[in-house]
Short mmCIF file of C-alpha atoms in Angstrom, two decimals:
data_model
loop_
_atom_site.label_atom_id
_atom_site.label_comp_id
_atom_site.label_asym_id
_atom_site.label_seq_id
_atom_site.Cartn_x
_atom_site.Cartn_y
_atom_site.Cartn_z
CA UNK Z 281 53.64 -56.48 53.15
CA UNK Z 282 50.48 -59.02 53.75
CA UNK Z 283 50.06 -56.48 56.52
CA UNK Z 284 49.78 -53.42 54.65
CA UNK Z 285 48.06 -55.32 51.91
CA UNK Z 286 45.16 -56.52 53.80
CA UNK Z 287 44.81 -53.21 55.36
CA UNK Z 288 44.60 -51.70 51.68
CA UNK Z 289 42.22 -54.53 50.42
CA UNK Z 290 40.18 -53.64 54.37
CA UNK Z 291 40.15 -49.73 52.66
CA UNK Z 292 38.72 -50.91 49.44
CA UNK Z 293 36.32 -53.02 50.95
CA UNK Z 294 34.89 -50.51 53.52
CA UNK Z 295 34.24 -47.48 50.74
CA UNK Z 296 32.77 -50.02 48.22
CA UNK Z 297 30.16 -51.47 50.73
CA UNK Z 298 30.08 -46.92 52.35
CA UNK Z 299 29.47 -46.54 48.47
CA UNK Z 300 27.10 -48.62 48.00
CA UNK Z 301 24.87 -48.26 50.82
CA UNK Z 302 24.96 -44.62 49.59
CA UNK Z 303 23.34 -45.98 46.63
CA UNK Z 304 20.69 -47.36 47.88
CA UNK Z 305 19.91 -45.20 50.20
CA UNK Z 306 19.38 -42.62 47.08
CA UNK Z 307 17.62 -45.21 45.01
CA UNK Z 308 15.31 -44.84 48.21
CA UNK Z 309 14.98 -41.70 48.18
CA UNK Z 310 15.70 -40.38 51.71
CA UNK Z 311 16.16 -36.60 51.99
CA UNK Z 312 19.67 -35.61 52.17
CA UNK Z 313 20.84 -38.44 50.96
CA UNK Z 314 24.61 -37.80 49.98
CA UNK Z 315 26.56 -37.20 46.49
CA UNK Z 316 29.10 -35.62 47.04
CA UNK Z 317 30.18 -35.05 43.49
CA UNK Z 318 27.20 -33.30 43.06
CA UNK Z 319 25.96 -31.02 46.45
CA UNK Z 320 29.11 -29.03 46.39
CA UNK Z 321 28.30 -27.23 43.19
CA UNK Z 322 24.46 -26.87 44.41
CA UNK Z 323 26.08 -23.37 46.43
CA UNK Z 324 27.70 -21.81 43.48
CA UNK Z 325 24.46 -23.54 40.89
CA UNK Z 326 22.24 -21.18 43.60
CA UNK Z 327 23.99 -17.83 43.24
CA UNK Z 328 24.07 -18.25 39.06
CA UNK Z 329 20.03 -19.04 39.48
CA UNK Z 330 19.28 -15.92 41.86
CA UNK Z 331 21.54 -13.67 39.87
CA UNK Z 332 19.46 -14.65 36.62
CA UNK Z 333 16.60 -14.40 38.32
CA UNK Z 334 18.04 -10.88 39.31
CA UNK Z 335 18.20 -10.25 35.70
CA UNK Z 336 14.47 -11.38 33.92
CA UNK Z 337 12.81 -9.57 37.33
CA UNK Z 338 14.83 -6.17 36.64
CA UNK Z 339 14.54 -6.44 32.61
CA UNK Z 340 10.88 -7.42 33.20
CA UNK Z 341 10.45 -3.62 35.65
CA UNK Z 342 12.20 -1.94 33.47
CA UNK Z 343 9.95 -2.89 30.36
CA UNK Z 344 6.81 -2.74 32.25
CA UNK Z 345 3.92 -0.59 30.20
CA UNK Z 346 3.85 2.61 32.23
CA UNK Z 347 0.79 5.68 31.82
CA UNK Z 348 1.98 8.21 30.12
CA UNK Z 349 -0.18 11.20 28.62
CA UNK Z 350 -1.93 11.79 25.83
CA UNK Z 351 0.49 14.10 24.63
CA UNK Z 352 3.41 11.94 25.23
CA UNK Z 353 2.24 10.01 23.17
CA UNK Z 354 1.47 12.10 19.62
CA UNK Z 355 4.53 13.19 20.45
CA UNK Z 356 7.04 10.48 20.31
CA UNK Z 357 4.09 9.56 17.09
CA UNK Z 358 5.28 12.55 15.65
CA UNK Z 359 9.17 11.98 16.23
CA UNK Z 360 9.63 8.48 15.03
CA UNK Z 361 10.23 7.24 18.72
CA UNK Z 362 8.25 4.11 18.64
CA UNK Z 363 9.65 1.16 17.18
CA UNK Z 364 6.35 -0.75 17.71
CA UNK Z 365 2.71 -0.14 19.23
CA UNK Z 366 -0.98 -1.75 20.33
CA UNK Z 367 -4.53 -0.66 20.46
CA UNK Z 368 -6.77 -2.46 23.23
CA UNK Z 369 -9.40 -1.30 25.20
CA UNK Z 370 -8.65 -2.85 28.59
CA UNK Z 371 -6.29 -4.28 30.63
CA UNK Z 372 -5.77 -8.33 31.96
CA UNK Z 373 -4.86 -7.21 35.43
CA UNK Z 374 -7.22 -9.47 37.75
CA UNK Z 375 -4.39 -11.32 39.05
CA UNK Z 376 -0.47 -11.83 39.71
CA UNK Z 377 1.75 -12.24 36.20
CA UNK Z 378 3.19 -15.78 36.37
CA UNK Z 379 6.87 -15.45 36.91
CA UNK Z 380 7.71 -12.91 35.04
CA UNK Z 381 4.52 -12.09 32.33
CA UNK Z 382 3.58 -8.67 31.76
CA UNK Z 383 -0.38 -7.86 31.13
CA UNK Z 384 -1.50 -7.81 28.16
CA UNK Z 385 -3.57 -5.50 26.42
CA UNK Z 386 -7.32 -6.63 24.93
CA UNK Z 387 -9.38 -5.18 21.69
CA UNK Z 388 -12.88 -5.48 21.50
CA UNK Z 389 -12.76 -4.19 18.27
CA UNK Z 390 -12.57 -0.61 17.72
CA UNK Z 391 -8.52 0.58 17.95
CA UNK Z 392 -8.70 2.63 21.04
CA UNK Z 393 -9.18 3.86 23.16
CA UNK Z 394 -6.38 2.64 25.02
CA UNK Z 395 -2.84 3.12 22.97
CA UNK Z 396 0.31 1.23 24.33
CA UNK Z 397 3.63 1.82 22.22
CA UNK Z 398 7.29 1.13 23.34
CA UNK Z 399 10.52 3.04 22.58
CA UNK Z 400 13.72 2.43 21.23
CA UNK Z 401 15.35 2.42 24.61
CA UNK Z 402 13.03 -0.52 25.18
CA UNK Z 403 10.27 0.64 27.76
CA UNK Z 404 6.57 0.06 27.74
CA UNK Z 405 4.36 2.85 28.09
CA UNK Z 406 0.42 3.39 27.07
CA UNK Z 407 -2.06 6.14 27.44
CA UNK Z 408 -5.83 7.02 27.44
CA UNK Z 409 -6.75 8.95 24.33
CA UNK Z 410 -10.13 9.52 25.49
CA UNK Z 411 -7.94 11.91 28.15
CA UNK Z 412 -6.95 14.90 25.53
CA UNK Z 413 -7.18 18.74 25.54
CA UNK Z 414 -7.68 19.19 21.68
CA UNK Z 415 -7.49 17.28 18.42
CA UNK Z 416 -7.38 18.36 15.00
CA UNK Z 417 -9.19 15.74 12.84
CA UNK Z 418 -8.53 14.71 9.22
CA UNK Z 419 -9.36 12.25 6.50
CA UNK Z 420 -6.38 10.90 6.28
CA UNK Z 421 -6.80 7.77 8.50
CA UNK Z 422 -9.97 5.38 8.84
CA UNK Z 423 -12.28 7.18 11.84
CA UNK Z 424 -15.05 5.21 11.86
CA UNK Z 425 -12.04 2.24 13.27
CA UNK Z 426 -11.50 4.49 16.12
CA UNK Z 427 -12.56 4.61 19.03
CA UNK Z 428 -13.26 8.32 19.06
CA UNK Z 429 -11.18 11.80 18.20
CA UNK Z 430 -7.84 11.21 20.29
CA UNK Z 431 -7.16 8.31 19.28
CA UNK Z 432 -8.04 9.15 16.25
CA UNK Z 433 -5.38 12.05 16.70
CA UNK Z 434 -2.56 9.13 17.19
CA UNK Z 435 -3.24 7.50 14.77
CA UNK Z 436 -2.76 10.65 12.48
CA UNK Z 437 0.36 11.20 13.80
CA UNK Z 438 1.19 7.37 13.19
CA UNK Z 439 0.57 7.25 9.71
CA UNK Z 440 2.64 10.91 9.24
CA UNK Z 441 5.33 9.37 10.37
CA UNK Z 442 5.00 6.34 8.41
CA UNK Z 443 5.28 3.97 12.04
CA UNK Z 444 1.56 2.76 10.49
CA UNK Z 445 3.65 -0.88 9.85
CA UNK Z 446 4.72 -1.54 13.37
CA UNK Z 447 1.61 -2.54 15.01
CA UNK Z 448 1.41 -5.78 17.52
CA UNK Z 449 1.23 -7.65 20.65
CA UNK Z 450 3.43 -5.76 23.29
CA UNK Z 451 3.01 -7.64 26.26
CA UNK Z 452 5.35 -10.78 24.84
CA UNK Z 453 8.37 -11.11 26.93
CA UNK Z 454 11.44 -9.80 25.44
CA UNK Z 455 14.33 -12.11 24.92
CA UNK Z 456 16.18 -12.45 27.81
CA UNK Z 457 13.38 -12.27 29.85
CA UNK Z 458 12.34 -15.49 27.70
CA UNK Z 459 15.37 -17.75 28.42
CA UNK Z 460 16.12 -16.73 31.74
CA UNK Z 461 12.45 -17.80 33.09
CA UNK Z 462 13.19 -21.28 30.37
CA UNK Z 463 16.51 -21.44 32.65
CA UNK Z 464 15.54 -20.99 36.01
CA UNK Z 465 12.21 -23.21 34.95
CA UNK Z 466 13.84 -26.37 33.33
CA UNK Z 467 16.72 -26.17 36.59
CA UNK Z 468 14.35 -25.75 39.27
CA UNK Z 469 12.05 -28.17 37.51
CA UNK Z 470 14.31 -30.45 37.44
CA UNK Z 471 16.17 -31.04 40.48
CA UNK Z 472 12.32 -30.69 42.63
CA UNK Z 473 11.36 -33.69 40.32
CA UNK Z 474 13.93 -35.21 39.53
CA UNK Z 475 17.42 -35.02 41.48
CA UNK Z 476 17.15 -36.42 45.73
CA UNK Z 477 14.10 -36.04 48.08
CA UNK Z 478 13.80 -32.37 49.25
CA UNK Z 479 14.81 -31.81 52.94
CA UNK Z 480 12.11 -29.36 53.72
CA UNK Z 481 9.44 -30.08 52.20
CA UNK Z 482 7.95 -33.22 49.64
CA UNK Z 483 8.35 -32.28 45.86
CA UNK Z 484 4.51 -31.78 46.12
CA UNK Z 485 5.08 -28.79 48.68
CA UNK Z 486 7.83 -27.32 46.59
CA UNK Z 487 6.11 -27.91 43.03
CA UNK Z 488 2.98 -25.92 44.20
CA UNK Z 489 4.80 -23.11 45.86
CA UNK Z 490 7.27 -22.84 42.97
CA UNK Z 491 4.07 -23.03 40.11
CA UNK Z 492 1.69 -20.59 41.74
CA UNK Z 493 4.18 -18.04 43.69
CA UNK Z 494 3.82 -14.96 41.48
CA UNK Z 495 7.30 -13.36 39.92
CA UNK Z 496 8.87 -16.38 40.79
CA UNK Z 497 9.07 -15.54 44.37
CA UNK Z 498 8.45 -19.05 44.72
CA UNK Z 499 12.28 -19.58 43.57
CA UNK Z 500 14.02 -17.61 46.21
CA UNK Z 501 12.20 -19.15 48.89
CA UNK Z 502 13.49 -22.81 47.87
CA UNK Z 503 16.64 -22.04 46.94
CA UNK Z 504 16.73 -19.90 50.13
CA UNK Z 505 15.44 -22.87 52.50
CA UNK Z 506 15.96 -25.80 51.32
CA UNK Z 507 19.55 -27.65 50.44
CA UNK Z 508 19.40 -30.40 47.59
CA UNK Z 509 22.46 -32.78 48.16
CA UNK Z 510 23.88 -31.38 51.76
CA UNK Z 511 24.33 -34.02 54.06
CA UNK Z 512 23.82 -31.76 56.98
CA UNK Z 513 20.74 -30.68 56.11
CA UNK Z 514 19.10 -33.15 57.34
CA UNK Z 515 18.46 -33.58 60.85
CA UNK Z 516 17.49 -37.14 62.52
CA UNK Z 517 14.11 -38.05 62.43
CA UNK Z 518 13.20 -35.47 60.26
CA UNK Z 519 12.29 -37.07 56.66
CA UNK Z 520 8.42 -37.86 58.56
CA UNK Z 521 8.30 -34.10 59.51
CA UNK Z 522 8.75 -32.73 55.38
CA UNK Z 523 6.13 -29.63 54.87
CA UNK Z 524 3.72 -31.31 52.26
CA UNK Z 525 2.00 -30.64 48.89
CA UNK Z 526 -1.73 -29.45 50.14
CA UNK Z 527 0.50 -26.41 52.07
CA UNK Z 528 2.53 -25.67 49.56
CA UNK Z 529 -0.88 -24.75 47.56
CA UNK Z 530 -2.04 -23.27 50.33
CA UNK Z 531 1.27 -20.86 50.87
CA UNK Z 532 0.94 -20.32 47.07
CA UNK Z 533 -2.69 -19.04 47.06
CA UNK Z 534 -2.10 -16.80 49.95
CA UNK Z 535 1.40 -15.32 48.77
CA UNK Z 536 -1.20 -14.41 45.67
CA UNK Z 537 -3.27 -12.75 47.29
CA UNK Z 538 -0.85 -10.65 49.60
CA UNK Z 539 1.68 -9.68 47.02
CA UNK Z 540 -0.95 -8.49 44.89
CA UNK Z 541 -2.51 -6.95 47.99
CA UNK Z 542 2.08 -5.48 48.80
CA UNK Z 543 1.87 -4.14 44.65
CA UNK Z 544 -1.04 -1.83 44.96
CA UNK Z 545 -0.08 -0.17 47.68
CA UNK Z 546 3.23 0.14 46.26
CA UNK Z 547 2.06 1.58 43.39
CA UNK Z 548 -0.44 3.87 45.33
CA UNK Z 549 2.35 5.52 47.36
CA UNK Z 550 4.78 5.09 45.00
CA UNK Z 551 3.18 5.82 41.63
CA UNK Z 552 3.28 4.15 38.17
CA UNK Z 553 7.10 4.89 38.04
CA UNK Z 554 8.35 2.70 40.58
CA UNK Z 555 5.56 -0.05 40.72
CA UNK Z 556 4.03 0.31 37.25
CA UNK Z 557 0.48 -1.16 37.78
CA UNK Z 558 -1.33 -1.32 34.46
CA UNK Z 559 -5.70 -0.91 34.44
CA UNK Z 560 -5.28 0.34 38.08
#
């Protein structure tokens, strides 16, 4: 009995020693520090985050503004199929959006010539009202407030259908995208900043790469390459070879340029239906 009791005490003491050593390593911020109760949840959490990213990405793609003909705009206005609309003269599409933003439509004063609208299925469309076949001008609207006859024709249809009060900004993300972005940002930044030290790159490396890379693609790269809390992810002596912050900044900028070129090529090859790019 005494021997068994002594063995139990030795095992318990060894476990306490290992626990103290584990806590010491974690407090020092060593990459790959074991946290058995936590890292087991990482595969499930990573899968959930990927699915959430896919939901936000697909919603953003579905609601991205797509160019339509002038007659389609007038037909939707006349039929009352417009749930919201906005006038403008240029798209803010100078650079890829961060995360799940959509290009914004800006106006310099007069209403038009660009007209954007949303239909009941949640999709957004836009047209250039300077490109029309014919339009009949009446005195039902203030003609001087609009950029030209095409814009006046659309405005007349909006008034006739009782849709004038539905004017508003269309570039704001949908609630699904807003909440998905907040959850992804909170969890990802929280893990990078306050979690165990990353294995493959420093905290600054992942912070810059996640923040700068468009469409949240930096998140996907982080989830695929990094393994927080995994005891087997770090080979011996790997600590000093982690990717540094300046590399993350450079890769983020390079990714922005390359993604812009790829999207432009896809837009040219596939058209606005599959690769919408307002303003190009």
